[in-house]
Structure formats: structure tokens, C-alpha cells
Amino acid sequence: MRKEGFGEKVRRLREERGWTREQFCDDELELTVRQLTRIELGVSKPTLTKIFFIAHRLGMSLFELMPDYVDLPNQYVKLKYDILRTPTYDQFDLIEKRNEKLLYVYEHFYDSLPDRERVALDALQSTIDVLETKSDIFGREIVKKHIPQIERKRKYDVNDLLVIHLFMEHAYLSNLRKKSDNRKVFLKLMAELPKQVMMMEPEDLFVLRNVMFATIRVLGAKGIYDPIPTLFQGLDQIMQITQDFQKYPIFSMLRWKYELLVHRDVNRAHTYCKEAMVFAKLMGNLHLMEQLQAQWRRDTSDFATFLSC
């Protein structure tokens, strides 16, 4: 039997008491009707303050309403998001700082975390290990156990996305044969990603953005080009919503690669190259500028070789 979600439970308990959403929210100072609607539909996750208000309105304790609820330590949440937010761009000092934070989390918080948080952390660490070693031996059990569960979901949370990211890195290293189960799962998850943009809280969209980048990398490597423009649209939408453009140079790089590979349009690709350089310069990241310049030289050299064949 499927476990009742938090929003479904709130709606059931409210309706059992014969209240409309307007009656439940009262003067809407603590919770608006729109917020309650999104919570009950599973589109939005409530803050701790709103959970307490809902429990109070229902005449229940927090434990009665959410027996599985565990308040995560603030320091852990901050470290987790710092690790997820900080791009390394293959810079040794940034990689070292990220690894130090991960080690601190494992040493000071891991044993006291709920199972889902442990799985998410292990997925994050496994993703890093896969990227560093170019081997998919890391995180196989996580993918095998949790991806089938995630497939059944309509809405993903941050921890789901961390497992999906691990799956995408495994997919990059596999051959994704046509009609294989792995390819079917990959295409299904890929198609769901753009739909998540309007379902997620804005502060979590950067995690979805990173998974979309990883997915485009897989699509390009496997020669599956048709879905890429939809993912580009989703990425652009995320950046407009969040006004966070730190990954825009990478976004522009992917677009120049797409123009070269699919449309064979060097001029348009070069436009995206210049765009990437401008954003990297505005960020003051000289290391990234050098990486982009080297990538452009390799890509145009490969393109010239292709045309001469």
C-alpha cells in the first residue's frame, strides 16, 4: 500500500473536520490559501513554521502529524548546500575545500541523520568518485535500489535529484543500447527534468540545473540530440527565475557544442563561445576562461577534421 504523503494527509485531516481551505487558513497571516493548496498538492514543501501552524490548526502534536519528521541540524543543512552550490571547475584548492566539508559532514553528522539523508550524501560522494575515477563501480547499489522508486514519483526533491545525478554519471559510462532497460529509464527520467522547474522551490533549482547539465552531457556523448533544446529551455528558465548566472559560461559552452554537432554552424557556435568568455570574465574566473578557450580550440579542430573527411 502506498504511503500517504504529507500534503495528502493534511488535506484528508482538514476535510474530515469539514473545513474549506479558506476556513483553515483563517486570516492568512501564518499560511495563505495558495500556500496550503500547493502543500496539499505536493507542489511545495512547507517550512517548519508552517508545519507547526498546520499541526496547531488540526489540534495535533508535531509527532502525531509527522511521525517520521526529523529536524535536520542547521549546520548540516548549510554545509550540504555549500557543497552542492560550490563549483570546482577542476581547481585543486576548490576540490580540497569541498572534500574537507564532506569529510566533516561524515564525521560529525552522518550517523545521526535519517536514512534518506544518508542515501543522498552517499549518492553525492559516489557521483564525485565516479567523475574522478571514470568508473561506475561507485554507487551501484544506490542506483539499483532507489531509481525504481524515484521513477514512480511525479515531483522530485533535492535528495531524489542527487540520486538521479549519480544515475546520469553511470549512464555516461554505459553504452545505453537501444531498447535496453537502462536507456528506457534514462529517457524517462530525462523527460521529467524540465517539468520539475515550476514544481521546485527556487532555492533548490540549482540542484536541478546541475542534473540537467549532466543529462545534456550524456545525450551529447550518446548522439541523442533531439531532447537537448528542451533541456536548454529548462536551464534558461531556471537561471531567469533564480537570477543565478554562475553556470552561464558552461551553459553557453554546451550551446556552442550543440551548434557544431547538430547544425554545423560555426558562426553561431562562435557567438556562444564569446558569450561564455564574457560571463567567465565578469565572474573574474581566469581559470575557467582558459578552460573554455582550450575547449573551443579542441572543438573547432575536431569540427574542421570532420569537414575534411
PDB file of C-alpha atoms in Angstrom:
ATOM      1  CA  MET A   1       0.000   0.000   0.000  1.00  0.00           C
ATOM      2  CA  ARG A   2       1.360   3.425  -0.974  1.00  0.00           C
ATOM      3  CA  LYS A   3       2.367   5.631   1.948  1.00  0.00           C
ATOM      4  CA  GLU A   4       0.254   8.756   2.332  1.00  0.00           C
ATOM      5  CA  GLY A   5       2.217  11.926   1.581  1.00  0.00           C
ATOM      6  CA  PHE A   6       2.309  14.895   3.949  1.00  0.00           C
ATOM      7  CA  GLY A   7       0.123  17.089   1.727  1.00  0.00           C
ATOM      8  CA  GLU A   8      -2.397  14.296   1.211  1.00  0.00           C
ATOM      9  CA  LYS A   9      -2.576  13.741   4.968  1.00  0.00           C
ATOM     10  CA  VAL A  10      -3.160  17.433   5.664  1.00  0.00           C
ATOM     11  CA  ARG A  11      -5.938  17.571   3.072  1.00  0.00           C
ATOM     12  CA  ARG A  12      -7.606  14.429   4.452  1.00  0.00           C
ATOM     13  CA  LEU A  13      -7.499  15.699   8.047  1.00  0.00           C
ATOM     14  CA  ARG A  14      -8.776  19.139   7.021  1.00  0.00           C
ATOM     15  CA  GLU A  15     -11.676  17.679   5.051  1.00  0.00           C
ATOM     16  CA  GLU A  16     -12.520  15.277   7.894  1.00  0.00           C
ATOM     17  CA  ARG A  17     -13.025  18.354  10.044  1.00  0.00           C
ATOM     18  CA  GLY A  18     -15.293  19.887   7.397  1.00  0.00           C
ATOM     19  CA  TRP A  19     -13.088  22.931   6.766  1.00  0.00           C
ATOM     20  CA  THR A  20     -12.532  24.692   3.477  1.00  0.00           C
ATOM     21  CA  ARG A  21      -9.006  25.926   2.772  1.00  0.00           C
ATOM     22  CA  GLU A  22     -10.205  29.465   3.445  1.00  0.00           C
ATOM     23  CA  GLN A  23     -11.526  28.468   6.863  1.00  0.00           C
ATOM     24  CA  PHE A  24      -8.349  26.558   7.699  1.00  0.00           C
ATOM     25  CA  CYS A  25      -6.068  29.496   6.844  1.00  0.00           C
ATOM     26  CA  ASP A  26      -8.246  31.957   8.793  1.00  0.00           C
ATOM     27  CA  ASP A  27      -6.727  35.452   8.375  1.00  0.00           C
ATOM     28  CA  GLU A  28      -3.878  34.054   6.183  1.00  0.00           C
ATOM     29  CA  LEU A  29      -1.226  35.737   8.327  1.00  0.00           C
ATOM     30  CA  GLU A  30       0.569  32.422   9.001  1.00  0.00           C
ATOM     31  CA  LEU A  31      -0.482  30.459   5.920  1.00  0.00           C
ATOM     32  CA  THR A  32      -2.193  31.639   2.739  1.00  0.00           C
ATOM     33  CA  VAL A  33      -4.787  29.643   0.826  1.00  0.00           C
ATOM     34  CA  ARG A  34      -2.416  29.477  -2.146  1.00  0.00           C
ATOM     35  CA  GLN A  35       0.396  28.087   0.023  1.00  0.00           C
ATOM     36  CA  LEU A  36      -1.922  25.489   1.568  1.00  0.00           C
ATOM     37  CA  THR A  37      -3.128  24.443  -1.891  1.00  0.00           C
ATOM     38  CA  ARG A  38       0.466  23.916  -3.090  1.00  0.00           C
ATOM     39  CA  ILE A  39       1.349  21.966   0.072  1.00  0.00           C
ATOM     40  CA  GLU A  40      -1.681  19.677  -0.234  1.00  0.00           C
ATOM     41  CA  LEU A  41      -0.935  19.020  -3.914  1.00  0.00           C
ATOM     42  CA  GLY A  42       2.664  18.156  -3.104  1.00  0.00           C
ATOM     43  CA  VAL A  43       3.938  21.019  -5.275  1.00  0.00           C
ATOM     44  CA  SER A  44       5.540  22.908  -2.378  1.00  0.00           C
ATOM     45  CA  LYS A  45       7.218  21.689   0.799  1.00  0.00           C
ATOM     46  CA  PRO A  46       6.297  23.613   3.964  1.00  0.00           C
ATOM     47  CA  THR A  47       8.751  25.357   6.233  1.00  0.00           C
ATOM     48  CA  LEU A  48       9.000  24.218   9.836  1.00  0.00           C
ATOM     49  CA  THR A  49       6.988  27.303  10.915  1.00  0.00           C
ATOM     50  CA  LYS A  50       4.133  26.358   8.591  1.00  0.00           C
ATOM     51  CA  ILE A  51       4.230  22.726   9.753  1.00  0.00           C
ATOM     52  CA  PHE A  52       3.794  23.894  13.354  1.00  0.00           C
ATOM     53  CA  PHE A  53       0.882  26.140  12.313  1.00  0.00           C
ATOM     54  CA  ILE A  54      -0.816  23.288  10.422  1.00  0.00           C
ATOM     55  CA  ALA A  55      -0.396  20.924  13.391  1.00  0.00           C
ATOM     56  CA  HIS A  56      -1.826  23.575  15.741  1.00  0.00           C
ATOM     57  CA  ARG A  57      -4.854  24.168  13.491  1.00  0.00           C
ATOM     58  CA  LEU A  58      -5.501  20.428  13.344  1.00  0.00           C
ATOM     59  CA  GLY A  59      -5.176  20.139  17.131  1.00  0.00           C
ATOM     60  CA  MET A  60      -2.288  17.695  16.833  1.00  0.00           C
ATOM     61  CA  SER A  61       1.270  17.478  18.062  1.00  0.00           C
ATOM     62  CA  LEU A  62       4.080  17.661  15.527  1.00  0.00           C
ATOM     63  CA  PHE A  63       4.850  13.980  16.125  1.00  0.00           C
ATOM     64  CA  GLU A  64       1.211  12.976  15.523  1.00  0.00           C
ATOM     65  CA  LEU A  65       1.184  14.883  12.250  1.00  0.00           C
ATOM     66  CA  MET A  66       4.652  13.827  11.101  1.00  0.00           C
ATOM     67  CA  PRO A  67       5.903  10.745  12.985  1.00  0.00           C
ATOM     68  CA  ASP A  68       8.790  10.425  10.513  1.00  0.00           C
ATOM     69  CA  TYR A  69       9.796  14.069  10.789  1.00  0.00           C
ATOM     70  CA  VAL A  70      13.381  14.796  11.817  1.00  0.00           C
ATOM     71  CA  ASP A  71      14.591  18.379  12.141  1.00  0.00           C
ATOM     72  CA  LEU A  72      17.978  18.424  10.414  1.00  0.00           C
ATOM     73  CA  PRO A  73      20.765  20.350  12.183  1.00  0.00           C
ATOM     74  CA  ASN A  74      21.186  23.836  10.730  1.00  0.00           C
ATOM     75  CA  GLN A  75      24.945  23.418  10.389  1.00  0.00           C
ATOM     76  CA  TYR A  76      24.473  20.204   8.435  1.00  0.00           C
ATOM     77  CA  VAL A  77      21.952  21.808   6.054  1.00  0.00           C
ATOM     78  CA  LYS A  78      24.282  24.773   5.485  1.00  0.00           C
ATOM     79  CA  LEU A  79      27.266  22.524   4.781  1.00  0.00           C
ATOM     80  CA  LYS A  80      25.232  20.335   2.440  1.00  0.00           C
ATOM     81  CA  TYR A  81      24.084  23.311   0.379  1.00  0.00           C
ATOM     82  CA  ASP A  82      27.566  24.863   0.412  1.00  0.00           C
ATOM     83  CA  ILE A  83      28.958  21.634  -1.030  1.00  0.00           C
ATOM     84  CA  LEU A  84      26.250  21.465  -3.685  1.00  0.00           C
ATOM     85  CA  ARG A  85      26.494  25.123  -4.646  1.00  0.00           C
ATOM     86  CA  THR A  86      30.253  25.489  -4.989  1.00  0.00           C
ATOM     87  CA  PRO A  87      31.573  24.736  -8.491  1.00  0.00           C
ATOM     88  CA  THR A  88      35.145  23.408  -8.603  1.00  0.00           C
ATOM     89  CA  TYR A  89      35.972  23.748 -12.329  1.00  0.00           C
ATOM     90  CA  ASP A  90      38.748  21.185 -11.698  1.00  0.00           C
ATOM     91  CA  GLN A  91      40.611  23.674  -9.469  1.00  0.00           C
ATOM     92  CA  PHE A  92      42.592  21.763  -6.850  1.00  0.00           C
ATOM     93  CA  ASP A  93      42.031  24.230  -3.990  1.00  0.00           C
ATOM     94  CA  LEU A  94      38.236  24.248  -4.522  1.00  0.00           C
ATOM     95  CA  ILE A  95      38.159  20.454  -4.742  1.00  0.00           C
ATOM     96  CA  GLU A  96      40.107  20.241  -1.475  1.00  0.00           C
ATOM     97  CA  LYS A  97      37.685  22.599   0.286  1.00  0.00           C
ATOM     98  CA  ARG A  98      34.710  20.579  -0.956  1.00  0.00           C
ATOM     99  CA  ASN A  99      36.284  17.321   0.195  1.00  0.00           C
ATOM    100  CA  GLU A 100      37.064  18.801   3.622  1.00  0.00           C
ATOM    101  CA  LYS A 101      33.419  19.834   4.062  1.00  0.00           C
ATOM    102  CA  LEU A 102      32.209  16.389   3.003  1.00  0.00           C
ATOM    103  CA  LEU A 103      34.592  14.708   5.434  1.00  0.00           C
ATOM    104  CA  TYR A 104      33.356  16.989   8.236  1.00  0.00           C
ATOM    105  CA  VAL A 105      29.744  16.081   7.445  1.00  0.00           C
ATOM    106  CA  TYR A 106      30.512  12.356   7.509  1.00  0.00           C
ATOM    107  CA  GLU A 107      32.437  12.622  10.778  1.00  0.00           C
ATOM    108  CA  HIS A 108      30.032  14.893  12.672  1.00  0.00           C
ATOM    109  CA  PHE A 109      26.526  14.302  11.283  1.00  0.00           C
ATOM    110  CA  TYR A 110      26.237  11.138   9.201  1.00  0.00           C
ATOM    111  CA  ASP A 111      25.454   8.659  11.992  1.00  0.00           C
ATOM    112  CA  SER A 112      22.595  10.780  13.360  1.00  0.00           C
ATOM    113  CA  LEU A 113      20.944  11.574  10.003  1.00  0.00           C
ATOM    114  CA  PRO A 114      17.731   9.913   8.755  1.00  0.00           C
ATOM    115  CA  ASP A 115      18.135   7.231   6.102  1.00  0.00           C
ATOM    116  CA  ARG A 116      17.122   9.460   3.159  1.00  0.00           C
ATOM    117  CA  GLU A 117      19.799  11.999   4.036  1.00  0.00           C
ATOM    118  CA  ARG A 118      22.396   9.266   4.302  1.00  0.00           C
ATOM    119  CA  VAL A 119      21.417   7.943   0.881  1.00  0.00           C
ATOM    120  CA  ALA A 120      21.637  11.459  -0.569  1.00  0.00           C
ATOM    121  CA  LEU A 121      25.098  12.029   0.919  1.00  0.00           C
ATOM    122  CA  ASP A 122      26.318   8.643  -0.290  1.00  0.00           C
ATOM    123  CA  ALA A 123      24.935   9.429  -3.766  1.00  0.00           C
ATOM    124  CA  LEU A 124      26.790  12.755  -3.769  1.00  0.00           C
ATOM    125  CA  GLN A 125      30.050  11.132  -2.688  1.00  0.00           C
ATOM    126  CA  SER A 126      29.610   8.326  -5.230  1.00  0.00           C
ATOM    127  CA  THR A 127      28.989  10.860  -8.012  1.00  0.00           C
ATOM    128  CA  ILE A 128      32.254  12.602  -7.136  1.00  0.00           C
ATOM    129  CA  ASP A 129      34.066   9.250  -7.090  1.00  0.00           C
ATOM    130  CA  VAL A 130      32.617   8.267 -10.484  1.00  0.00           C
ATOM    131  CA  LEU A 131      33.689  11.580 -12.030  1.00  0.00           C
ATOM    132  CA  GLU A 132      37.192  11.353 -10.574  1.00  0.00           C
ATOM    133  CA  THR A 133      37.851   7.707 -11.448  1.00  0.00           C
ATOM    134  CA  LYS A 134      35.753   7.372 -14.634  1.00  0.00           C
ATOM    135  CA  SER A 135      34.401   4.131 -13.131  1.00  0.00           C
ATOM    136  CA  ASP A 136      30.783   3.247 -12.380  1.00  0.00           C
ATOM    137  CA  ILE A 137      31.611   0.805  -9.600  1.00  0.00           C
ATOM    138  CA  PHE A 138      30.705   3.525  -7.095  1.00  0.00           C
ATOM    139  CA  GLY A 139      27.073   3.849  -6.061  1.00  0.00           C
ATOM    140  CA  ARG A 140      25.708   0.879  -7.988  1.00  0.00           C
ATOM    141  CA  GLU A 141      23.563  -0.309  -5.086  1.00  0.00           C
ATOM    142  CA  ILE A 142      22.161   3.185  -4.574  1.00  0.00           C
ATOM    143  CA  VAL A 143      21.091   3.375  -8.208  1.00  0.00           C
ATOM    144  CA  LYS A 144      19.704  -0.161  -8.225  1.00  0.00           C
ATOM    145  CA  LYS A 145      17.629   0.349  -5.070  1.00  0.00           C
ATOM    146  CA  HIS A 146      16.423   3.937  -5.356  1.00  0.00           C
ATOM    147  CA  ILE A 147      15.999   4.788  -9.051  1.00  0.00           C
ATOM    148  CA  PRO A 148      12.926   2.477  -9.426  1.00  0.00           C
ATOM    149  CA  GLN A 149      11.319   4.328  -6.502  1.00  0.00           C
ATOM    150  CA  ILE A 150      12.127   7.742  -7.985  1.00  0.00           C
ATOM    151  CA  GLU A 151      10.727   6.682 -11.371  1.00  0.00           C
ATOM    152  CA  ARG A 152       7.268   6.440  -9.809  1.00  0.00           C
ATOM    153  CA  LYS A 153       7.351   9.992  -8.474  1.00  0.00           C
ATOM    154  CA  ARG A 154       5.716  12.983 -10.133  1.00  0.00           C
ATOM    155  CA  LYS A 155       7.744  15.521  -8.165  1.00  0.00           C
ATOM    156  CA  TYR A 156      11.409  15.233  -7.200  1.00  0.00           C
ATOM    157  CA  ASP A 157      13.105  16.706  -4.143  1.00  0.00           C
ATOM    158  CA  VAL A 158      16.778  17.593  -3.720  1.00  0.00           C
ATOM    159  CA  ASN A 159      17.714  14.121  -2.448  1.00  0.00           C
ATOM    160  CA  ASP A 160      15.977  12.470  -5.417  1.00  0.00           C
ATOM    161  CA  LEU A 161      17.981  14.706  -7.747  1.00  0.00           C
ATOM    162  CA  LEU A 162      21.263  13.684  -6.123  1.00  0.00           C
ATOM    163  CA  VAL A 163      20.457  10.034  -6.840  1.00  0.00           C
ATOM    164  CA  ILE A 164      19.386  10.920 -10.400  1.00  0.00           C
ATOM    165  CA  HIS A 165      22.693  12.766 -10.896  1.00  0.00           C
ATOM    166  CA  LEU A 166      24.555   9.614  -9.872  1.00  0.00           C
ATOM    167  CA  PHE A 167      22.453   7.602 -12.333  1.00  0.00           C
ATOM    168  CA  MET A 168      23.293  10.087 -15.111  1.00  0.00           C
ATOM    169  CA  GLU A 169      27.016   9.715 -14.488  1.00  0.00           C
ATOM    170  CA  HIS A 170      26.611   5.929 -14.655  1.00  0.00           C
ATOM    171  CA  ALA A 171      24.651   6.360 -17.897  1.00  0.00           C
ATOM    172  CA  TYR A 172      27.506   8.417 -19.369  1.00  0.00           C
ATOM    173  CA  LEU A 173      29.875   5.494 -18.817  1.00  0.00           C
ATOM    174  CA  SER A 174      27.453   2.870 -20.177  1.00  0.00           C
ATOM    175  CA  ASN A 175      26.563   2.223 -23.815  1.00  0.00           C
ATOM    176  CA  LEU A 176      22.789   2.831 -23.422  1.00  0.00           C
ATOM    177  CA  ARG A 177      21.944   0.337 -26.149  1.00  0.00           C
ATOM    178  CA  LYS A 178      18.696   0.924 -27.999  1.00  0.00           C
ATOM    179  CA  LYS A 179      15.719  -0.854 -26.399  1.00  0.00           C
ATOM    180  CA  SER A 180      17.779  -1.612 -23.285  1.00  0.00           C
ATOM    181  CA  ASP A 181      16.081  -1.119 -19.905  1.00  0.00           C
ATOM    182  CA  ASN A 182      18.809   1.310 -18.879  1.00  0.00           C
ATOM    183  CA  ARG A 183      18.120   3.524 -21.894  1.00  0.00           C
ATOM    184  CA  LYS A 184      14.365   3.477 -21.218  1.00  0.00           C
ATOM    185  CA  VAL A 185      14.920   4.566 -17.615  1.00  0.00           C
ATOM    186  CA  PHE A 186      17.360   7.265 -18.730  1.00  0.00           C
ATOM    187  CA  LEU A 187      14.928   8.702 -21.298  1.00  0.00           C
ATOM    188  CA  LYS A 188      12.051   8.614 -18.832  1.00  0.00           C
ATOM    189  CA  LEU A 189      13.964  10.500 -16.132  1.00  0.00           C
ATOM    190  CA  MET A 190      15.387  12.911 -18.699  1.00  0.00           C
ATOM    191  CA  ALA A 191      11.891  13.802 -19.945  1.00  0.00           C
ATOM    192  CA  GLU A 192      10.726  14.561 -16.397  1.00  0.00           C
ATOM    193  CA  LEU A 193      13.505  17.017 -15.548  1.00  0.00           C
ATOM    194  CA  PRO A 194      12.161  20.116 -17.370  1.00  0.00           C
ATOM    195  CA  LYS A 195       8.753  19.549 -15.754  1.00  0.00           C
ATOM    196  CA  GLN A 196      10.326  19.959 -12.315  1.00  0.00           C
ATOM    197  CA  VAL A 197      11.311  23.605 -12.875  1.00  0.00           C
ATOM    198  CA  MET A 198       7.931  25.001 -11.836  1.00  0.00           C
ATOM    199  CA  MET A 199       7.421  22.404  -9.088  1.00  0.00           C
ATOM    200  CA  MET A 200      10.567  23.049  -7.060  1.00  0.00           C
ATOM    201  CA  GLU A 201      11.320  25.794  -4.580  1.00  0.00           C
ATOM    202  CA  PRO A 202      13.530  28.473  -6.215  1.00  0.00           C
ATOM    203  CA  GLU A 203      16.323  27.918  -3.667  1.00  0.00           C
ATOM    204  CA  ASP A 204      16.604  24.261  -4.774  1.00  0.00           C
ATOM    205  CA  LEU A 205      16.613  24.855  -8.517  1.00  0.00           C
ATOM    206  CA  PHE A 206      20.414  24.965  -8.718  1.00  0.00           C
ATOM    207  CA  VAL A 207      20.464  21.215  -7.933  1.00  0.00           C
ATOM    208  CA  LEU A 208      18.054  20.547 -10.813  1.00  0.00           C
ATOM    209  CA  ARG A 209      20.262  22.749 -13.014  1.00  0.00           C
ATOM    210  CA  ASN A 210      23.313  20.609 -12.242  1.00  0.00           C
ATOM    211  CA  VAL A 211      21.433  17.404 -13.060  1.00  0.00           C
ATOM    212  CA  MET A 212      20.277  18.909 -16.363  1.00  0.00           C
ATOM    213  CA  PHE A 213      23.883  19.758 -17.244  1.00  0.00           C
ATOM    214  CA  ALA A 214      24.906  16.161 -16.531  1.00  0.00           C
ATOM    215  CA  THR A 215      21.998  14.867 -18.634  1.00  0.00           C
ATOM    216  CA  ILE A 216      22.927  17.019 -21.641  1.00  0.00           C
ATOM    217  CA  ARG A 217      26.465  15.675 -21.373  1.00  0.00           C
ATOM    218  CA  VAL A 218      25.093  12.130 -21.609  1.00  0.00           C
ATOM    219  CA  LEU A 219      22.827  12.993 -24.554  1.00  0.00           C
ATOM    220  CA  GLY A 220      25.714  14.565 -26.449  1.00  0.00           C
ATOM    221  CA  ALA A 221      28.021  11.614 -25.784  1.00  0.00           C
ATOM    222  CA  LYS A 222      25.390   9.124 -26.963  1.00  0.00           C
ATOM    223  CA  GLY A 223      24.349  11.122 -30.026  1.00  0.00           C
ATOM    224  CA  ILE A 224      20.787  11.653 -28.777  1.00  0.00           C
ATOM    225  CA  TYR A 225      20.274  15.273 -29.811  1.00  0.00           C
ATOM    226  CA  ASP A 226      16.509  15.805 -30.147  1.00  0.00           C
ATOM    227  CA  PRO A 227      15.737  16.332 -26.416  1.00  0.00           C
ATOM    228  CA  ILE A 228      18.582  18.818 -25.859  1.00  0.00           C
ATOM    229  CA  PRO A 229      16.720  22.046 -26.843  1.00  0.00           C
ATOM    230  CA  THR A 230      14.001  21.295 -24.269  1.00  0.00           C
ATOM    231  CA  LEU A 231      16.664  20.940 -21.568  1.00  0.00           C
ATOM    232  CA  PHE A 232      18.274  24.194 -22.762  1.00  0.00           C
ATOM    233  CA  GLN A 233      14.912  25.914 -22.304  1.00  0.00           C
ATOM    234  CA  GLY A 234      14.632  24.482 -18.807  1.00  0.00           C
ATOM    235  CA  LEU A 235      18.127  25.686 -17.903  1.00  0.00           C
ATOM    236  CA  ASP A 236      17.421  29.166 -19.219  1.00  0.00           C
ATOM    237  CA  GLN A 237      14.169  29.231 -17.250  1.00  0.00           C
ATOM    238  CA  ILE A 238      15.989  28.239 -14.055  1.00  0.00           C
ATOM    239  CA  MET A 239      18.572  30.995 -14.473  1.00  0.00           C
ATOM    240  CA  GLN A 240      15.881  33.600 -15.105  1.00  0.00           C
ATOM    241  CA  ILE A 241      13.915  32.503 -12.029  1.00  0.00           C
ATOM    242  CA  THR A 242      16.920  32.359  -9.696  1.00  0.00           C
ATOM    243  CA  GLN A 243      18.947  35.179 -11.279  1.00  0.00           C
ATOM    244  CA  ASP A 244      21.951  32.937 -10.632  1.00  0.00           C
ATOM    245  CA  PHE A 245      24.250  33.012 -13.654  1.00  0.00           C
ATOM    246  CA  GLN A 246      27.415  31.436 -12.240  1.00  0.00           C
ATOM    247  CA  LYS A 247      26.990  28.423 -14.548  1.00  0.00           C
ATOM    248  CA  TYR A 248      26.131  30.535 -17.612  1.00  0.00           C
ATOM    249  CA  PRO A 249      29.613  30.050 -19.162  1.00  0.00           C
ATOM    250  CA  ILE A 250      29.049  26.271 -19.052  1.00  0.00           C
ATOM    251  CA  PHE A 251      25.556  26.739 -20.468  1.00  0.00           C
ATOM    252  CA  SER A 252      26.993  28.752 -23.389  1.00  0.00           C
ATOM    253  CA  MET A 253      29.683  26.109 -23.933  1.00  0.00           C
ATOM    254  CA  LEU A 254      27.052  23.392 -24.247  1.00  0.00           C
ATOM    255  CA  ARG A 255      25.143  25.508 -26.732  1.00  0.00           C
ATOM    256  CA  TRP A 256      28.212  26.057 -28.906  1.00  0.00           C
ATOM    257  CA  LYS A 257      28.859  22.306 -28.880  1.00  0.00           C
ATOM    258  CA  TYR A 258      25.249  21.696 -29.916  1.00  0.00           C
ATOM    259  CA  GLU A 259      25.551  24.159 -32.827  1.00  0.00           C
ATOM    260  CA  LEU A 260      28.721  22.471 -34.056  1.00  0.00           C
ATOM    261  CA  LEU A 261      27.481  18.898 -33.642  1.00  0.00           C
ATOM    262  CA  VAL A 262      23.904  19.275 -34.835  1.00  0.00           C
ATOM    263  CA  HIS A 263      23.637  22.366 -37.041  1.00  0.00           C
ATOM    264  CA  ARG A 264      27.267  22.553 -38.243  1.00  0.00           C
ATOM    265  CA  ASP A 265      27.032  26.297 -37.679  1.00  0.00           C
ATOM    266  CA  VAL A 266      30.466  27.666 -36.718  1.00  0.00           C
ATOM    267  CA  ASN A 267      29.352  31.299 -36.688  1.00  0.00           C
ATOM    268  CA  ARG A 268      26.524  30.708 -34.243  1.00  0.00           C
ATOM    269  CA  ALA A 269      28.764  28.465 -32.161  1.00  0.00           C
ATOM    270  CA  HIS A 270      31.346  31.261 -32.009  1.00  0.00           C
ATOM    271  CA  THR A 271      28.661  33.648 -30.749  1.00  0.00           C
ATOM    272  CA  TYR A 272      28.038  31.322 -27.821  1.00  0.00           C
ATOM    273  CA  CYS A 273      31.793  30.995 -27.284  1.00  0.00           C
ATOM    274  CA  LYS A 274      32.144  34.785 -26.960  1.00  0.00           C
ATOM    275  CA  GLU A 275      29.133  34.799 -24.618  1.00  0.00           C
ATOM    276  CA  ALA A 276      30.797  32.179 -22.407  1.00  0.00           C
ATOM    277  CA  MET A 277      34.019  34.207 -22.276  1.00  0.00           C
ATOM    278  CA  VAL A 278      32.190  37.393 -21.322  1.00  0.00           C
ATOM    279  CA  PHE A 279      30.401  35.725 -18.410  1.00  0.00           C
ATOM    280  CA  ALA A 280      33.582  33.993 -17.206  1.00  0.00           C
ATOM    281  CA  LYS A 281      35.393  37.352 -17.323  1.00  0.00           C
ATOM    282  CA  LEU A 282      32.584  39.072 -15.391  1.00  0.00           C
ATOM    283  CA  MET A 283      32.930  36.365 -12.744  1.00  0.00           C
ATOM    284  CA  GLY A 284      36.670  37.064 -12.579  1.00  0.00           C
ATOM    285  CA  ASN A 285      37.440  33.385 -13.163  1.00  0.00           C
ATOM    286  CA  LEU A 286      40.597  33.326 -15.267  1.00  0.00           C
ATOM    287  CA  HIS A 287      40.984  29.568 -14.807  1.00  0.00           C
ATOM    288  CA  LEU A 288      37.552  28.992 -16.334  1.00  0.00           C
ATOM    289  CA  MET A 289      38.362  31.360 -19.214  1.00  0.00           C
ATOM    290  CA  GLU A 290      41.486  29.333 -20.009  1.00  0.00           C
ATOM    291  CA  GLN A 291      39.471  26.093 -19.875  1.00  0.00           C
ATOM    292  CA  LEU A 292      36.838  27.498 -22.233  1.00  0.00           C
ATOM    293  CA  GLN A 293      39.439  28.762 -24.689  1.00  0.00           C
ATOM    294  CA  ALA A 294      41.159  25.371 -24.739  1.00  0.00           C
ATOM    295  CA  GLN A 295      37.795  23.616 -25.214  1.00  0.00           C
ATOM    296  CA  TRP A 296      36.887  25.921 -28.110  1.00  0.00           C
ATOM    297  CA  ARG A 297      40.190  25.154 -29.847  1.00  0.00           C
ATOM    298  CA  ARG A 298      39.615  21.394 -29.439  1.00  0.00           C
ATOM    299  CA  ASP A 299      36.017  21.569 -30.624  1.00  0.00           C
ATOM    300  CA  THR A 300      36.759  23.668 -33.718  1.00  0.00           C
ATOM    301  CA  SER A 301      39.750  21.469 -34.552  1.00  0.00           C
ATOM    302  CA  ASP A 302      37.546  18.361 -34.326  1.00  0.00           C
ATOM    303  CA  PHE A 303      34.912  20.122 -36.440  1.00  0.00           C
ATOM    304  CA  ALA A 304      37.459  21.031 -39.132  1.00  0.00           C
ATOM    305  CA  THR A 305      38.711  17.436 -39.165  1.00  0.00           C
ATOM    306  CA  PHE A 306      35.130  16.191 -39.580  1.00  0.00           C
ATOM    307  CA  LEU A 307      34.508  18.513 -42.539  1.00  0.00           C
ATOM    308  CA  SER A 308      37.701  17.393 -44.280  1.00  0.00           C
ATOM    309  CA  CYS A 309      36.756  13.704 -44.063  1.00  0.00           C
TER     310      CYS A 309
END
